[in-house]
Short mmCIF file of C-alpha atoms in Angstrom, two decimals:
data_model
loop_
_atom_site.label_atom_id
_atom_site.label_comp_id
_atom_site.label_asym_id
_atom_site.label_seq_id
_atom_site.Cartn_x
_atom_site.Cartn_y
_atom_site.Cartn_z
CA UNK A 1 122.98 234.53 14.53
CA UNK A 2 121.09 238.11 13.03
CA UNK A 3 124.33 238.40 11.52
CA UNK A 4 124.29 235.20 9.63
CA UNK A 5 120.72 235.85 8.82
CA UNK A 6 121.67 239.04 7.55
CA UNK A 7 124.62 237.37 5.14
CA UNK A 8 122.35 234.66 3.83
CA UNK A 9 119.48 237.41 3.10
CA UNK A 10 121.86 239.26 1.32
CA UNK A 11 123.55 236.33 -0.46
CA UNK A 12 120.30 235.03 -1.08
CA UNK A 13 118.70 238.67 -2.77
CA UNK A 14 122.36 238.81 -5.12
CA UNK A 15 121.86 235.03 -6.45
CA UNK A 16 117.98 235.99 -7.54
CA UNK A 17 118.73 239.11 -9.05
CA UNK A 18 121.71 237.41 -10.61
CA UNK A 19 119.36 234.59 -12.18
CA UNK A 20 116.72 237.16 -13.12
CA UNK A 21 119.47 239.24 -14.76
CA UNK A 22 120.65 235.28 -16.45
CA UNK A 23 117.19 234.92 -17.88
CA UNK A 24 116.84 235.35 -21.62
CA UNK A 25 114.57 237.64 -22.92
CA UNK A 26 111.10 236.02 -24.62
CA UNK A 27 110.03 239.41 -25.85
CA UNK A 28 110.72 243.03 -27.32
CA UNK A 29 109.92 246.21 -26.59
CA UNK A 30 111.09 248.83 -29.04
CA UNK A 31 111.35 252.60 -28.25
CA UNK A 32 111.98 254.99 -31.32
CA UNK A 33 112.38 258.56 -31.92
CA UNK A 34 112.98 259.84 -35.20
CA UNK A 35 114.02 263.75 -36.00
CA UNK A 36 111.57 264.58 -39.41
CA UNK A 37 108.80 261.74 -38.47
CA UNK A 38 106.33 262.92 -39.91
CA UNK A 39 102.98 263.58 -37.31
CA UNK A 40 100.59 260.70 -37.32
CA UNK A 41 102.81 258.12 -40.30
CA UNK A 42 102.30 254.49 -39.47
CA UNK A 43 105.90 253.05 -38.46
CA UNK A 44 106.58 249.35 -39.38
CA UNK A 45 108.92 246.33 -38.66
CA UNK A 46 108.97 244.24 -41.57
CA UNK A 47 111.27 240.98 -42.31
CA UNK A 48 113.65 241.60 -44.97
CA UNK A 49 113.63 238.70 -47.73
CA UNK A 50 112.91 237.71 -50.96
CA UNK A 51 109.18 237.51 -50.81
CA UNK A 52 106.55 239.99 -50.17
CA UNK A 53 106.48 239.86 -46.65
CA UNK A 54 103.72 241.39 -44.25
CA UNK A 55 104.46 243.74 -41.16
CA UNK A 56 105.37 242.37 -38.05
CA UNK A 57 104.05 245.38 -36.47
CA UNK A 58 103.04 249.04 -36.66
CA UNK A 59 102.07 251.49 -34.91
CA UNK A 60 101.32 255.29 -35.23
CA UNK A 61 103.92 257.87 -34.57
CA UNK A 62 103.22 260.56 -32.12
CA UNK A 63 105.59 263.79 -32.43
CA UNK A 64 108.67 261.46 -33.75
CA UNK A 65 108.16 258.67 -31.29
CA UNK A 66 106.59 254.88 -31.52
CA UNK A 67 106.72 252.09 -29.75
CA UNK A 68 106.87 248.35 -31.10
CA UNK A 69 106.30 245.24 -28.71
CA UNK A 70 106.00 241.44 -29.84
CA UNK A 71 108.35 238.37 -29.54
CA UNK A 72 110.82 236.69 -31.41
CA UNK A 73 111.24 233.59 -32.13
CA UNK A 74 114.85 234.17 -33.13
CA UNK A 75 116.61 237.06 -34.44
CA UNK A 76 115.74 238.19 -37.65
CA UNK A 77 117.33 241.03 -40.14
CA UNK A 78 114.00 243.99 -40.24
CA UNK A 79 113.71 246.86 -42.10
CA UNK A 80 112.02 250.10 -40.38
CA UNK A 81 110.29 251.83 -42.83
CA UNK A 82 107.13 254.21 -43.37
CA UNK A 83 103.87 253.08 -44.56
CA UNK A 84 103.21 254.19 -48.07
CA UNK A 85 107.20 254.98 -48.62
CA UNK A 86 110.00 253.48 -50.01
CA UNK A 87 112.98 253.23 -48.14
CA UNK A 88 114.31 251.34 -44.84
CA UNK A 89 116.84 251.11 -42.19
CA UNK A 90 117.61 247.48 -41.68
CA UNK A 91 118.76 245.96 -38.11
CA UNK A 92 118.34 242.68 -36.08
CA UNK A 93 115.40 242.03 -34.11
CA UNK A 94 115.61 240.07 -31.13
CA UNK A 95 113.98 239.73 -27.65
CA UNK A 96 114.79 242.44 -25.06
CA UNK A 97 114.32 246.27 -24.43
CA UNK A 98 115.99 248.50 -27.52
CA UNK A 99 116.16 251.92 -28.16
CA UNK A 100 116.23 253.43 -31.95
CA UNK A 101 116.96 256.60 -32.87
CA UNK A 102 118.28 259.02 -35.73
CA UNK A 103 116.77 261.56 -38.55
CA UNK A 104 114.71 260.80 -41.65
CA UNK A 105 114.11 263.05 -44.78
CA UNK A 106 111.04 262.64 -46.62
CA UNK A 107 110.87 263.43 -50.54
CA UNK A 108 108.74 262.87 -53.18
CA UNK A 109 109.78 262.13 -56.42
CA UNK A 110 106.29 262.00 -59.07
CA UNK A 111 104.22 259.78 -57.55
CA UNK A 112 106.38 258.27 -55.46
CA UNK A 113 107.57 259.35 -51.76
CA UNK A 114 111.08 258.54 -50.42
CA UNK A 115 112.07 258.24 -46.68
CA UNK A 116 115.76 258.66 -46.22
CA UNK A 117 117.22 257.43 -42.63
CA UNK A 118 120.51 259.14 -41.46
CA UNK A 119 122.53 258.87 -37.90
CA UNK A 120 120.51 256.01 -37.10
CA UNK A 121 121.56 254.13 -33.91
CA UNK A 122 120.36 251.15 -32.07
CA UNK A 123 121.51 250.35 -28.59
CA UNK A 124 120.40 247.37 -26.55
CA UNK A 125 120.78 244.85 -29.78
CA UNK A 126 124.57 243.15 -29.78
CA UNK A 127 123.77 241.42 -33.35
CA UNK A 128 122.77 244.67 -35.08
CA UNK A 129 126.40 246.11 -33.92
CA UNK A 130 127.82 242.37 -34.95
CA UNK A 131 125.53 243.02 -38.37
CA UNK A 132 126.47 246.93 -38.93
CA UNK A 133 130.44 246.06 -38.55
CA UNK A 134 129.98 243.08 -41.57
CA UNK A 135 127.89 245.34 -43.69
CA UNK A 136 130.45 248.28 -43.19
CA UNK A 137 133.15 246.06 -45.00
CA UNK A 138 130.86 245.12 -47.12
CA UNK A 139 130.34 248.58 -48.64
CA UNK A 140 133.73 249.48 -48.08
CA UNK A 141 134.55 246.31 -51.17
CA UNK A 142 132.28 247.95 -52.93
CA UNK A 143 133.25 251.11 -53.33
CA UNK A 144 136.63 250.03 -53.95
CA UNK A 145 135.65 248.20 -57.00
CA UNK A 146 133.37 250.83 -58.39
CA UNK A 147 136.13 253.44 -57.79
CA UNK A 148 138.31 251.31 -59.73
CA UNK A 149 135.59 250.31 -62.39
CA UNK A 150 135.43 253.72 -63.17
CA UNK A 151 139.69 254.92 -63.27
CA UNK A 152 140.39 252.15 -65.09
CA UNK A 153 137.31 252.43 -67.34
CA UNK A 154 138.77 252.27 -70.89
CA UNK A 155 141.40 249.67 -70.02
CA UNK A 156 138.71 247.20 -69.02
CA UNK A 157 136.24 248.21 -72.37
CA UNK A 158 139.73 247.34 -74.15
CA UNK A 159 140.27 244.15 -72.62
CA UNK A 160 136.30 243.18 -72.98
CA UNK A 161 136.66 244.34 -76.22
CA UNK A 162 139.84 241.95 -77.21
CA UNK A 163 137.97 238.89 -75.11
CA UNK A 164 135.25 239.30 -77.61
CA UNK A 165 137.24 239.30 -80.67
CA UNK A 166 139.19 236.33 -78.64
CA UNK A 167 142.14 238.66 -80.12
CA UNK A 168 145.01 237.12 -78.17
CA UNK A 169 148.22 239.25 -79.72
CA UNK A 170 146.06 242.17 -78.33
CA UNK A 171 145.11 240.81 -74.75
CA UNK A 172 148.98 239.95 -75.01
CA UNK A 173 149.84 243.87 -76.19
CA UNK A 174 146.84 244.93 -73.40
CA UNK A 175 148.81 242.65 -70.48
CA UNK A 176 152.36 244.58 -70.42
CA UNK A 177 150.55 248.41 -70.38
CA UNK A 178 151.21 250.36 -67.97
CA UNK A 179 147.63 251.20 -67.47
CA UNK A 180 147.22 247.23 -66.71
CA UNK A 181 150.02 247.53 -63.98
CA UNK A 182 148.30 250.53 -62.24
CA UNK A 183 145.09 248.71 -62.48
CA UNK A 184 146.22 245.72 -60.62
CA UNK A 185 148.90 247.15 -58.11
CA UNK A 186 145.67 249.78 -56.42
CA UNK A 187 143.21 247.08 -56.46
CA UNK A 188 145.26 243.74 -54.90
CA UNK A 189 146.57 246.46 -52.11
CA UNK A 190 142.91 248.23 -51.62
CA UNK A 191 141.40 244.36 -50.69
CA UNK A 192 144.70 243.63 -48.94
CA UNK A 193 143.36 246.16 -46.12
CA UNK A 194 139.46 245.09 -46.61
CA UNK A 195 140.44 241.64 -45.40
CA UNK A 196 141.77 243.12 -42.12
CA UNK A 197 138.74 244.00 -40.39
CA UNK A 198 137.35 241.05 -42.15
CA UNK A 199 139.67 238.52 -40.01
CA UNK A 200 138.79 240.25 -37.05
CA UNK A 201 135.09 239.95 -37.37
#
């Protein structure tokens, strides 16, 4: 009988902590440490959108650290930025416990003063890793096309150039060039291998 006892107490201790573990999250807590903070700058979460939006929160940061707590009522895309500075590292806030960290750069440039995050990483957030791997291919299209924007440079100011004119014998002449073939041939092949990681997200 103590045996049994013993089973159901510890059946009974795994199914609550299993449950508790099963519970969603209905807040945040945000723990940050930064590498060139600098001492006493008001850290802030604010919603990234078209309007002028208002900080969720802020705090002050104490020898690179800060801590941010709320809730949310669904993820949302924030920036992290610097009071009185231009610049942000954007990630997805949502309820549970998440840990930021990385470097920042401060410069000033006239009257204006630039924060610049670098190895910036947030664990404890699945969507910003889900949001990180979709902007990565995102930036990796772009610099495809303004690689090629600038190699093939004067073939494209040609062909704008014979588009304006509506010149067809010389979008004709401009369509069997060699440079036209290279152009093409780099770029379908270049977004060929974008669309890979694309599929898989």
């Amino acid at each position: 009988m103590k045996k049994l006892k013993t089973v159901l107490g510890v059946c009974l201790s795994t199914l609550c902590m299993l449950s508790c573990q099963s519970q969603p999250a209905t807040s945040y807590t945000i723990t940050g440490n930064l590498e060139g903070l600098p001492e006493g700058a008001r850290v802030q979460l604010v919603p990234i959108s078209h309007d002028d939006e208002k900080p969720l929160v802020d705090t002050v940061a104490v020898h690179g650290k800060f801590t941010f707590k709320g809730s949310a009522k669904e993820p949302l895309l924030v920036g992290l930025s610097i009071n009185d500075m231009y610049g942000r590292y954007a990630f997805m806030l949502e309820n549970g416990k998440l840990m930021i960290t990385g470097k920042v750069t401060v410069n000033k440039q006239g009257d204006n003063t630039f924060a610049q995050f670098a190895d910036m990483k947030v664990v404890g957030s699945p969507l910003t890793t889900e949001y990180l791997k979709k902007i990565n291919v995102r930036e990796q299209m772009d610099s495809i096309y303004k690689a090629n924007a600038e190699k093939f440079k004067d073939i494209n100011e040609a062909l704008t150039a014979a588009r304006g004119a509506k010149d067809k014998a010389k979008l004709d002449s401009l369509a069997t060039t060699e440079a036209i073939k290279r152009m093409v041939k780099p770029t379908r092949s270049s977004l060929q291998r974008s669309t890979v990681p694309i599929r898989k997200l």
